[in-house]
Coordinates of C-alpha atoms in Angstrom, one line a residue:
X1 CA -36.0 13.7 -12.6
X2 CA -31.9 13.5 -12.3
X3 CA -30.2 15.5 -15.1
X4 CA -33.5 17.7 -17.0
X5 CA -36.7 18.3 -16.6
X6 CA -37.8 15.2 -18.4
X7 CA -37.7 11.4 -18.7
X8 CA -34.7 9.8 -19.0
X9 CA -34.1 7.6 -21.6
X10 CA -33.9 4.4 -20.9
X11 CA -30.8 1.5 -21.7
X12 CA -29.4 2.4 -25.1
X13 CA -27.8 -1.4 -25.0
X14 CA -28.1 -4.7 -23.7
X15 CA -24.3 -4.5 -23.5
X16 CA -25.5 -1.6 -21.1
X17 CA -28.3 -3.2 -19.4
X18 CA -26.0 -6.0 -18.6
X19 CA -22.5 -3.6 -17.0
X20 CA -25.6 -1.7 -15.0
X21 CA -26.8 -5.2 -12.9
X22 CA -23.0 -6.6 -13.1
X23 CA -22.2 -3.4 -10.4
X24 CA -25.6 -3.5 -8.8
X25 CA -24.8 -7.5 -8.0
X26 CA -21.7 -6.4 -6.7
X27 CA -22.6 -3.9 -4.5
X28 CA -25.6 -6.0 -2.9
X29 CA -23.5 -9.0 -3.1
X30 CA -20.6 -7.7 -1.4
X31 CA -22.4 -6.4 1.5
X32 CA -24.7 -8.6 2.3
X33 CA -22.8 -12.1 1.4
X34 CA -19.4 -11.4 1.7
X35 CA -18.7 -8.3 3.9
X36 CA -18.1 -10.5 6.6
X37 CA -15.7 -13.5 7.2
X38 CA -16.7 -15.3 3.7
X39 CA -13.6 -17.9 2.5
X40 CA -14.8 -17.5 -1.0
X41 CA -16.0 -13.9 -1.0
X42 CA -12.8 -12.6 -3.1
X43 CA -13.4 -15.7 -6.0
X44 CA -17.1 -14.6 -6.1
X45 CA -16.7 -11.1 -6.6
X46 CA -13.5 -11.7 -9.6
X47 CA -15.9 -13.9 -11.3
X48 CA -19.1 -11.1 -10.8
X49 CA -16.2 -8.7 -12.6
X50 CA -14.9 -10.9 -14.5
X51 CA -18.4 -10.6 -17.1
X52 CA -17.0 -7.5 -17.9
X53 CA -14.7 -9.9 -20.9
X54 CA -17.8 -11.2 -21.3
X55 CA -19.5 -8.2 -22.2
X56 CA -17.1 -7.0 -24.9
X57 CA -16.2 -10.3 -27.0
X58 CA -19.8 -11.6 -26.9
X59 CA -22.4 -8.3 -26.2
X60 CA -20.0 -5.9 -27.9
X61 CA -20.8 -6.2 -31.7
X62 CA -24.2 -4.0 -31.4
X63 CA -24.5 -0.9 -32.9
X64 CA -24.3 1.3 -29.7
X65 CA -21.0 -0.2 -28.6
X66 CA -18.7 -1.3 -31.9
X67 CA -19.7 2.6 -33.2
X68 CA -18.1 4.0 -30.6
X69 CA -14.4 5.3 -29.3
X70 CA -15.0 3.3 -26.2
X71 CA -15.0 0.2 -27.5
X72 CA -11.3 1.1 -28.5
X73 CA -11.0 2.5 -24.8
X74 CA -11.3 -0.7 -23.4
X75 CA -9.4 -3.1 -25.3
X76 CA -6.4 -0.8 -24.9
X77 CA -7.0 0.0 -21.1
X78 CA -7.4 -4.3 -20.8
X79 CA -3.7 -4.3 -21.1
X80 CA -2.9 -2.7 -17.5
X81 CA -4.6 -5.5 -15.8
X82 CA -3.8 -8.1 -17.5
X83 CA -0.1 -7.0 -16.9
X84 CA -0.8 -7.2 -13.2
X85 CA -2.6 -10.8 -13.6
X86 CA 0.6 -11.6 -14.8
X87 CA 2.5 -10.8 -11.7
X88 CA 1.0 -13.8 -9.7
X89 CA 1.9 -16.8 -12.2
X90 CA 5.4 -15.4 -12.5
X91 CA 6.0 -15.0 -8.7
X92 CA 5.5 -18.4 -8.7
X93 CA 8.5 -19.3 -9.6
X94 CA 10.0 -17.8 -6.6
X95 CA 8.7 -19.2 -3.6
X96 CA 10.5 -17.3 -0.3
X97 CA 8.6 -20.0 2.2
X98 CA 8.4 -23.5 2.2
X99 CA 5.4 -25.4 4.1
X100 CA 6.9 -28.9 6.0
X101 CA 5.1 -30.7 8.8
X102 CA 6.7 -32.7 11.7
X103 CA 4.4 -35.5 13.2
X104 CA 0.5 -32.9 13.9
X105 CA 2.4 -29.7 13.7
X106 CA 3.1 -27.4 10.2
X107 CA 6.7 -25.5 10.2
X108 CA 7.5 -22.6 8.0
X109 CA 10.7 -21.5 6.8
X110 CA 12.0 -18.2 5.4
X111 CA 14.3 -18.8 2.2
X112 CA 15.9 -15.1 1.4
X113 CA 14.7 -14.7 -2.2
X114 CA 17.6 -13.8 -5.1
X115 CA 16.9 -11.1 -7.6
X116 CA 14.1 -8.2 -7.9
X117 CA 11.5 -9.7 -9.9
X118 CA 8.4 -11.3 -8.6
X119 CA 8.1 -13.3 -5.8
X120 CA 5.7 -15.3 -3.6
X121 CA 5.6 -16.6 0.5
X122 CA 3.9 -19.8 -0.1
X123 CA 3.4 -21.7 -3.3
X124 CA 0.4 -21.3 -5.0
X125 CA -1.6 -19.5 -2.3
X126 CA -3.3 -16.2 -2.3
X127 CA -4.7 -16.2 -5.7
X128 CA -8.0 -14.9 -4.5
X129 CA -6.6 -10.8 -3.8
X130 CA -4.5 -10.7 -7.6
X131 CA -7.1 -12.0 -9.4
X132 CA -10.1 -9.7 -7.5
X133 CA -7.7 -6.2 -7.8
X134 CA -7.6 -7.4 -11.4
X135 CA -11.0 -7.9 -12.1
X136 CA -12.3 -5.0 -10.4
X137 CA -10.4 -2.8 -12.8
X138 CA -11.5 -4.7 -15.6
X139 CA -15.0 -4.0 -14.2
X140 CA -14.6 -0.5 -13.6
X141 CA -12.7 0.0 -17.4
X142 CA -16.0 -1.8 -18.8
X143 CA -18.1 0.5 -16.9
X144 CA -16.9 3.6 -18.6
X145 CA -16.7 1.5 -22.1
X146 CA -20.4 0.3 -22.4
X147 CA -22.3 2.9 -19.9
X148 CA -24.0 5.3 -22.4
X149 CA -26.5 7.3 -20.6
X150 CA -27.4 8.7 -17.6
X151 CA -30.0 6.5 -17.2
X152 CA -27.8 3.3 -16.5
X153 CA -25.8 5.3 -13.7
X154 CA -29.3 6.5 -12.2
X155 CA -29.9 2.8 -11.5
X156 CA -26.6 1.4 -10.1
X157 CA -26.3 4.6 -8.2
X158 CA -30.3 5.1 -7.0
X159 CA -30.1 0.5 -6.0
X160 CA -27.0 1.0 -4.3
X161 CA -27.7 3.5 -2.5
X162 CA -30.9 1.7 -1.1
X163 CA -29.0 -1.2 -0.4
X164 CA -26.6 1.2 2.2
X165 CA -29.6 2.6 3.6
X166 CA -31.2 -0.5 4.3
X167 CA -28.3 -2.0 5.4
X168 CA -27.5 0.8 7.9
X169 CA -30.9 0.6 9.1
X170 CA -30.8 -3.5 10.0
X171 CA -27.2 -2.6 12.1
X172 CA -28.6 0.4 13.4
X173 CA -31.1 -1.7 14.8
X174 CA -29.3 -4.5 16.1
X175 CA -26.3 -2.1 17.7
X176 CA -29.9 -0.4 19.9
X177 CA -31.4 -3.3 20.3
X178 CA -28.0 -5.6 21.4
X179 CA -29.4 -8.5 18.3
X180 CA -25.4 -8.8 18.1
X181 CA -26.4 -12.3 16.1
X182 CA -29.2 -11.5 14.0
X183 CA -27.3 -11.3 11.4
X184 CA -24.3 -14.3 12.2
X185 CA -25.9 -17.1 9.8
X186 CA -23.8 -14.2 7.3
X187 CA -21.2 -13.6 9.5
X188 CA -19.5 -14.2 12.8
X189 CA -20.5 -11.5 15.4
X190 CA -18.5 -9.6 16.9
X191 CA -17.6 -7.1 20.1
X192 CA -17.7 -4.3 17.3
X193 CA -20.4 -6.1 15.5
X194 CA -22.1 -3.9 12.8
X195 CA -24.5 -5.4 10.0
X196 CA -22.2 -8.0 8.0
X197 CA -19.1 -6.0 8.1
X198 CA -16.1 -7.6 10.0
X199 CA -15.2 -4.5 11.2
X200 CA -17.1 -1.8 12.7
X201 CA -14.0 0.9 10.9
X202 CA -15.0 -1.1 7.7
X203 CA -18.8 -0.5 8.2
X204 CA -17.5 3.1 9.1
X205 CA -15.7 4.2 5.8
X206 CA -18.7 2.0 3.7
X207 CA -21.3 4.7 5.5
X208 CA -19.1 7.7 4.6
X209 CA -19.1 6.7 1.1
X210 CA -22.7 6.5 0.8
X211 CA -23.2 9.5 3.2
X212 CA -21.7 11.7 0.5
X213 CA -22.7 10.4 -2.5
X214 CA -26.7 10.8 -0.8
X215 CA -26.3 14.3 -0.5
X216 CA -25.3 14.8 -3.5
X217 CA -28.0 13.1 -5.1
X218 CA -30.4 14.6 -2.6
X219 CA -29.4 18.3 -3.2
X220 CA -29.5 17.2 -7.1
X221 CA -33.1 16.4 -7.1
X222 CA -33.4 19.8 -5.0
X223 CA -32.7 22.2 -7.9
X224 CA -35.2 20.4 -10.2
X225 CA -38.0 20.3 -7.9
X226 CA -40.1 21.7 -5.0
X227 CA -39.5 21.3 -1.3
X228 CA -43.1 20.0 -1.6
X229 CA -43.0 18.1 -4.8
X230 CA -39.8 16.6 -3.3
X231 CA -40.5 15.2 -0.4
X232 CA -43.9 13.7 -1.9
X233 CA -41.7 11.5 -4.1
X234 CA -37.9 10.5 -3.0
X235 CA -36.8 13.3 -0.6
X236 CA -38.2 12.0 2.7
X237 CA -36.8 8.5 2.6
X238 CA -33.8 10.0 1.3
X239 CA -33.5 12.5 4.2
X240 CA -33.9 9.8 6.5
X241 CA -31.4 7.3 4.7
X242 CA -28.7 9.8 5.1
X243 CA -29.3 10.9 8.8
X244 CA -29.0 6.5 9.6
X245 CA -25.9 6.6 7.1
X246 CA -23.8 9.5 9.2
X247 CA -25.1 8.6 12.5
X248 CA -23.8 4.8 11.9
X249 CA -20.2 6.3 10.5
X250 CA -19.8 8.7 13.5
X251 CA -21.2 5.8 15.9
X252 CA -18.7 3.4 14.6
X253 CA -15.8 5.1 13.2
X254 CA -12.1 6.0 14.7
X255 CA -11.9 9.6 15.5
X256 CA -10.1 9.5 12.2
X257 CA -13.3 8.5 10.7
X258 CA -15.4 11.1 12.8
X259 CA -12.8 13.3 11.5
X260 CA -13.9 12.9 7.8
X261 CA -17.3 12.9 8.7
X262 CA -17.3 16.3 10.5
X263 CA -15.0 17.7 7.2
X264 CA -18.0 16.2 5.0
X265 CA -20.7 18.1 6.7
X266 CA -19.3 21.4 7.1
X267 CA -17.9 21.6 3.6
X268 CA -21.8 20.7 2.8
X269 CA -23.3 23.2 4.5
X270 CA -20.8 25.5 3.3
X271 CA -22.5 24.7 0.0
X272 CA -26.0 25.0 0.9
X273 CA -25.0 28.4 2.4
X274 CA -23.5 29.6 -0.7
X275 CA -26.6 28.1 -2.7
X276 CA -28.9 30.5 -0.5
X277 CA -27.0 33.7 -0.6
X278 CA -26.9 33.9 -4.2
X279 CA -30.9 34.4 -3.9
X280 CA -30.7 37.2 -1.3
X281 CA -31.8 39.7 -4.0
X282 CA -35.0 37.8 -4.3
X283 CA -35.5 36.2 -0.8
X284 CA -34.4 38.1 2.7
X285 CA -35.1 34.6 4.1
X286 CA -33.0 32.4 2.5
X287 CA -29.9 34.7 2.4
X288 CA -30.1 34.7 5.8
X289 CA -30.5 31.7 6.2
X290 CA -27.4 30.9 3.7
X291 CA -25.2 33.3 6.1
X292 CA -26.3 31.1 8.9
X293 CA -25.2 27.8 7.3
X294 CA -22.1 29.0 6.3
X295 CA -20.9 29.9 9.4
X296 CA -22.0 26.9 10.9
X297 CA -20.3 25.2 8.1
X298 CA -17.0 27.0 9.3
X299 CA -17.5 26.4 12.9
X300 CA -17.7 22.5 12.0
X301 CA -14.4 22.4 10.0
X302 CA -13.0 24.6 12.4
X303 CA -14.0 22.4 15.5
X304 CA -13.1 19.0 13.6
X305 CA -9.7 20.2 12.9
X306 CA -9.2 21.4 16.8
X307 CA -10.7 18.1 18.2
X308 CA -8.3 16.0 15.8
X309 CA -5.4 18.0 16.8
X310 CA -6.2 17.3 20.0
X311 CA -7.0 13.6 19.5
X312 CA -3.7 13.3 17.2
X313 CA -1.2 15.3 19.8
X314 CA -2.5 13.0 22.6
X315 CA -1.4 10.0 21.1
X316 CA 2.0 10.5 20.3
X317 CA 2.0 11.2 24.9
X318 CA -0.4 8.2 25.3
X319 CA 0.5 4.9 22.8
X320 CA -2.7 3.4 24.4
X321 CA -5.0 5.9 22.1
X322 CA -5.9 5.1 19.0
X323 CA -6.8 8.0 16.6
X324 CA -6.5 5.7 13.5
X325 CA -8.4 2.2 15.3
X326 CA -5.5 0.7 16.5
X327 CA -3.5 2.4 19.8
X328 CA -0.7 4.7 18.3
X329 CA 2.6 2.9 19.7
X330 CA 1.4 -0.2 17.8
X331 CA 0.2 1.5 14.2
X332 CA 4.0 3.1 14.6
X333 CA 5.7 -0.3 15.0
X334 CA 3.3 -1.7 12.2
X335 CA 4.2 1.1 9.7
X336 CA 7.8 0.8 10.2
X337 CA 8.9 -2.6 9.8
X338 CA 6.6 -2.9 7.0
X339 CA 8.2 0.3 5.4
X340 CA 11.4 -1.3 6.0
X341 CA 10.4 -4.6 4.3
X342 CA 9.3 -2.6 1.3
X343 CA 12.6 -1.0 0.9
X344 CA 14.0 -4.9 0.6
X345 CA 12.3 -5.6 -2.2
X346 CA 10.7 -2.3 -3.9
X347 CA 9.9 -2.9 -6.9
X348 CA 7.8 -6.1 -7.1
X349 CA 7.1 -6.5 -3.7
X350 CA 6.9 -9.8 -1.6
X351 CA 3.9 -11.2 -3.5
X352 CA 0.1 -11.4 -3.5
X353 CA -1.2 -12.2 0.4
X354 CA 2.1 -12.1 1.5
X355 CA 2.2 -10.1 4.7
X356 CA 0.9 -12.1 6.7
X357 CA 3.3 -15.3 6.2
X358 CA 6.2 -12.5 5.7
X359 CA 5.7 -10.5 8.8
X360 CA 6.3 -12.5 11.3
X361 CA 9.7 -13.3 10.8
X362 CA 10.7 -9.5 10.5
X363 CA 8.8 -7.6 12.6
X364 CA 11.2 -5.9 15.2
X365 CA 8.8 -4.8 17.8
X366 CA 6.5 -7.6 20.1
X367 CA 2.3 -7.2 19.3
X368 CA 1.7 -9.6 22.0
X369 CA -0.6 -12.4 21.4
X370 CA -2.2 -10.1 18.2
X371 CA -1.7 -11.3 14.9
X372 CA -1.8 -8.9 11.7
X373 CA -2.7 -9.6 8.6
X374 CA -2.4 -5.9 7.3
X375 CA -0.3 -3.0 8.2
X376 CA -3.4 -0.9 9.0
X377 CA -2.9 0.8 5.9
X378 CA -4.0 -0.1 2.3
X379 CA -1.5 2.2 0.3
X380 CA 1.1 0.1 2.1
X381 CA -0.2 -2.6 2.0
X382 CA -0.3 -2.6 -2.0
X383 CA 3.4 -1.4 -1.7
X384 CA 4.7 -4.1 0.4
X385 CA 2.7 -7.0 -1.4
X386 CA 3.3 -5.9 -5.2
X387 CA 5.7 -2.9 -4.7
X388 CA 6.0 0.2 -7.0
X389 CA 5.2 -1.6 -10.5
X390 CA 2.0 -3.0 -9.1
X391 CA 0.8 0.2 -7.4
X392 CA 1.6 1.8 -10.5
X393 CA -0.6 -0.7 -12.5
X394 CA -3.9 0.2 -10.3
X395 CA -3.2 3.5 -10.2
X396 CA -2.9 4.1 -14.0
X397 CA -6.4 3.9 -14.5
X398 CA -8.1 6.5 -11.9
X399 CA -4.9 8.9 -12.1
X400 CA -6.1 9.1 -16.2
X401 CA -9.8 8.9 -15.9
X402 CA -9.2 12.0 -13.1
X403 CA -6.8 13.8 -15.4
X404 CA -9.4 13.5 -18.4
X405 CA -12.1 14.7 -16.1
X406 CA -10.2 17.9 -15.5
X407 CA -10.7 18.8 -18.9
X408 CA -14.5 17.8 -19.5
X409 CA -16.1 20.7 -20.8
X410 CA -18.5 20.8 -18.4
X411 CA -18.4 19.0 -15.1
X412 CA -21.9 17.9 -13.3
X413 CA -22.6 18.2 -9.6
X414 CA -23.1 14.9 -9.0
X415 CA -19.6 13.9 -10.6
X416 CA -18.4 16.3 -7.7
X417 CA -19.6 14.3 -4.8
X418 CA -18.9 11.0 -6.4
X419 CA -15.3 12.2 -6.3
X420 CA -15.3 13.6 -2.9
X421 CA -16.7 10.5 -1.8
X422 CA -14.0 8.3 -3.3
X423 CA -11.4 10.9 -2.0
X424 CA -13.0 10.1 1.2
X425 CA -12.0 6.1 0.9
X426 CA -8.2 7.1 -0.4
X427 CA -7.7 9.3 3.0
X428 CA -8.7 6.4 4.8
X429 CA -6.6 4.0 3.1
X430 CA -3.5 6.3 3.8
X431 CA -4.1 5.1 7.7
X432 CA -6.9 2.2 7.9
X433 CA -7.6 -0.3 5.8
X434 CA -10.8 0.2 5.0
X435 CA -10.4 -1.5 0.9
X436 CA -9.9 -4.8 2.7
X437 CA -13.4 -5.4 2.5
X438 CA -14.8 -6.1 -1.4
X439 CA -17.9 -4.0 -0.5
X440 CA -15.7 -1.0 -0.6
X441 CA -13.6 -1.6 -2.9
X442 CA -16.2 -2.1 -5.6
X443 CA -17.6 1.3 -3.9
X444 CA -14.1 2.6 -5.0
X445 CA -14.0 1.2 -8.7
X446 CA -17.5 2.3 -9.2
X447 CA -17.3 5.6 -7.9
X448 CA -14.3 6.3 -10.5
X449 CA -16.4 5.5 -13.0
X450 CA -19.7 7.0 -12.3
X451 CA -18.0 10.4 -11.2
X452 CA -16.3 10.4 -14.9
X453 CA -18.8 9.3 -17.2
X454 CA -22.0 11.2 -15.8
X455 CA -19.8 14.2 -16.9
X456 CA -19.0 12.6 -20.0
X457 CA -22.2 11.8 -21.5
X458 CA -23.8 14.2 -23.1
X459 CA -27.2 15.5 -21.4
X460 CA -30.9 14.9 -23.5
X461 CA -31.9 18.2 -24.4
X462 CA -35.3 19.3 -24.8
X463 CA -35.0 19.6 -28.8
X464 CA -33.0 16.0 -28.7
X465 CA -36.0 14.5 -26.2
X466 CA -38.9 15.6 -28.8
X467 CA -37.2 14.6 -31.6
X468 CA -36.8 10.9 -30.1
X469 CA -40.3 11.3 -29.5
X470 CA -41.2 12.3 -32.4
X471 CA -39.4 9.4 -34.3
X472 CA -36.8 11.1 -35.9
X473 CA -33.8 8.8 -37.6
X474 CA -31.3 7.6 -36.1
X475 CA -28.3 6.9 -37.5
X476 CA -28.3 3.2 -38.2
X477 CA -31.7 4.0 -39.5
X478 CA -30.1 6.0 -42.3
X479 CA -27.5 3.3 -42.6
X480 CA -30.6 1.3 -44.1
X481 CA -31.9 3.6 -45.8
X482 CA -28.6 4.0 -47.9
X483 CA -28.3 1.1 -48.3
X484 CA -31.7 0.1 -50.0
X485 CA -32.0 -0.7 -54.1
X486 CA -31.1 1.9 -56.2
X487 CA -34.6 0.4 -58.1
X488 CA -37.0 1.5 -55.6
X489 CA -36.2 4.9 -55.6
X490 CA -36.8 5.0 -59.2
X491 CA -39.9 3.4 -58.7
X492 CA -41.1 6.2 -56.3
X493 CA -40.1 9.2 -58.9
X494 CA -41.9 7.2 -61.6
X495 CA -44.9 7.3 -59.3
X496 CA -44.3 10.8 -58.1
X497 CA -44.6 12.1 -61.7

């Protein structure tokens, strides 16, 4: 049971049925086949999210869809990313690097671009990012559009969430076991190696989302059911899923990331706590027990914010520590001269997949033999690749969907966690990069979505459930029925009389 106290109804829509597996596929995909080092992993996932167009011009005529605002919602919110498609075929006019080769060797040289508009680094490369950010948002704008019930967000949501588990389970086991190439026919391992991620930090954020949005769905199944009844059905695998999903962050993670992760659980025993006390009227026990939780929830904040203090103040002494992944002198250096590129060219930015051609021939500080392909932070990266306009393009969408979610009517738990685990990914894009990855970005996207619309939709009630049951109309149904021959209802009065 998720939402009531009975069955949920089921897809009201193929269009539905279809937007539920295109984010299922996804999610699995972009863990398992290109979380890793995967050429083509961007062009796969854009063409996964690309169905979304698919969806509406060919799927969207049935009755579920073409009655509703949303199908108006989408083809006005399909204008913001088309707008930032358009960036990439226009910067292509503006090439600030030309390729040349000299006998076996390939030179590159730095033209200093004229004018603000849209630029690239190297002709017609980097098409894969443009197109993926654009897609996604189409995905995720589709998602809201076509996703009618609860029931379609129970699936993505209750697959996905198996797929994390399972995944954390197989890197669990390998990072114990030292199988550091069990998994390498999928990607290349590593000295961090972790499942198919690239990066353990990537692996890291992936396992806070999931962490979170567990929980939530964990201590949602709680207020339905018995400890007993719970634990006989979903509650025991779940348990252990999220114990192998915060153990993996905390093993892998930054202290940034432990950070996060130590925030996470006290504010969720803070919750638990506060469940309990309210039933210290009716149960010695459990208030107790709630005044126990809560100040153990305190005394985790409390510690988390002392130990990254510490971590944080020890840094700025020490540029050899590395509270964000990356020692400190080295993620100052990185944020500065990309800062400073930014402030060249604000407004459009240097162009899709840029940084790492444009980089190198501003950076003002020696990395040593490193090379990066990122600015260890995602915000800035966005900024420095398609400056303000394009941030403002992807930020349109969740800044709105957020804003209208303020003023639901009524807001569900589970939309809580969903949004505390995307707030979760944003913090860790301020200072990592943890949305390189597609598997996390789609996490992103889809948590948006999910968080909005199972607040959205209106919950079955028990006098709505029966009367589906008990075959009542619905409103196409009456359609027909108005529409029939005026000749047959006289036939039935003639026979009535």
């Amino acid at each position: 049971m998720w939402e009531e106290e009975y069955p949920l109804p089921g897809y009201q829509s193929n269009t539905e049925r279809y937007a539920t597996l295109q984010f299922i596929t996804l999610g699995i995909g972009s863990t398992w086949f290109v979380g890793g080092d995967f050429a083509g992993g961007y062009a796969i996932c854009a063409s996964i999210a690309a169905l979304s167009l698919f969806f509406y011009f060919f799927l969207g005529q049935e009755v579920v869809i073409s009655t509703s605002q949303d199908q108006k919602r989408f083809r006005r919110w399909l204008l913001v990313p088309l707008l930032f498609m358009i960036l990439w075929p226009v910067s292509q006019l503006s090439p600030t690097i030309t390729e040349y080769a000299i006998g076996d060797r390939n030179y590159l040289t730095f033209i200093e671009p004229d004018g603000v508009g849209p630029v690239t680094s190297i002709l017609g490369h980097h098409w894969q990012p443009s197109l993926y950010l654009s897609m996604m948002l189409i995905a995720a704008i589709g998602y809201t559009a076509f996703t009618v019930s609860h029931y379609a967000i129970t699936r993505t949501l209750w697959v996905l969430l198996i797929n994390a588990t399972v995944l954390g389970a197989v890197g669990l086991l390998t990072s114990i076991m030292h199988w550091e190439k069990i998994l390498s026919f999928i990607t290349p391992a590593q000295a961090n190696f972790f499942s198919t991620f690239p990066s353990a930090h990537q692996w890291s954020a992936f396992a806070l989302f999931w962490t979170v949005v567990g929980f939530g769905l964990f201590f949602h199944l709680k207020r339905r059911q018995t400890w007993t009844s719970l634990l006989e059905k979903n509650g025991a695998w779940l348990i252990a899923g999220w114990l192998i999903l915060a153990y993996s962050a905390y093993e892998t993670g930054t202290p940034f990331h432990r950070f996060l992760l130590g925030i996470s659980v006290g504010l969720i025993l803070l919750r638990i706590g506060t469940a309990l006390v309210r039933y210290m009227r009716t149960g010695f026990v459990a208030g107790l027990m709630g005044i126990l939780l809560l100040l153990a929830g305190i005394s985790a904040i409390g510690y988390n914010l002392f130990n990254f203090a510490n971590e944080f103040s020890l840094a700025q002494s020490d540029p050899s520590r590395a509270p964000f992944g990356i020692p400190w002198g080295t993620q100052l250096a990185l944020w500065r001269d990309t800062w400073q590129l930014f402030l060249e060219r604000p407004f459009f930015g240097w162009g899709a997949g840029s940084f790492q051609d444009i980089f190198p021939f501003h950076q003002q500080v020696d990395l040593g033999n490193f090379e990066y392909t990122s600015p260890h932070s995602d915000i800035l990266h966005v900024l420095f690749e398609y400056g303000i306009v394009g941030l403002c393009l992807l930020l349109t969408f969740p800044i709105v969907i957020a804003f209208k979610f303020a003023f639901l009517k009524q807001r569900r738990m589970v939309s809580h966690y969903l949004w505390g685990a995307v707030t979760l990914l944003v913090l860790l894009s301020l200072f990592c990069q943890p949305l390189s990855t597609p598997a996390n970005l789609a996490c992103l996207w889809f948590g948006i979505a999910a968080a909005y619309k199972w607040s959205e939709i209106e919950p079955v009630t028990p006098k709505s459930f029966s009367a589906k049951n008990n075959g009542a109309t619905s409103e196409t149904e009456k359609d027909k029925r108005k529409s029939r021959p005026r000749r047959s209802s006289q036939k039935s009065k003639r026979s009535v009389n």
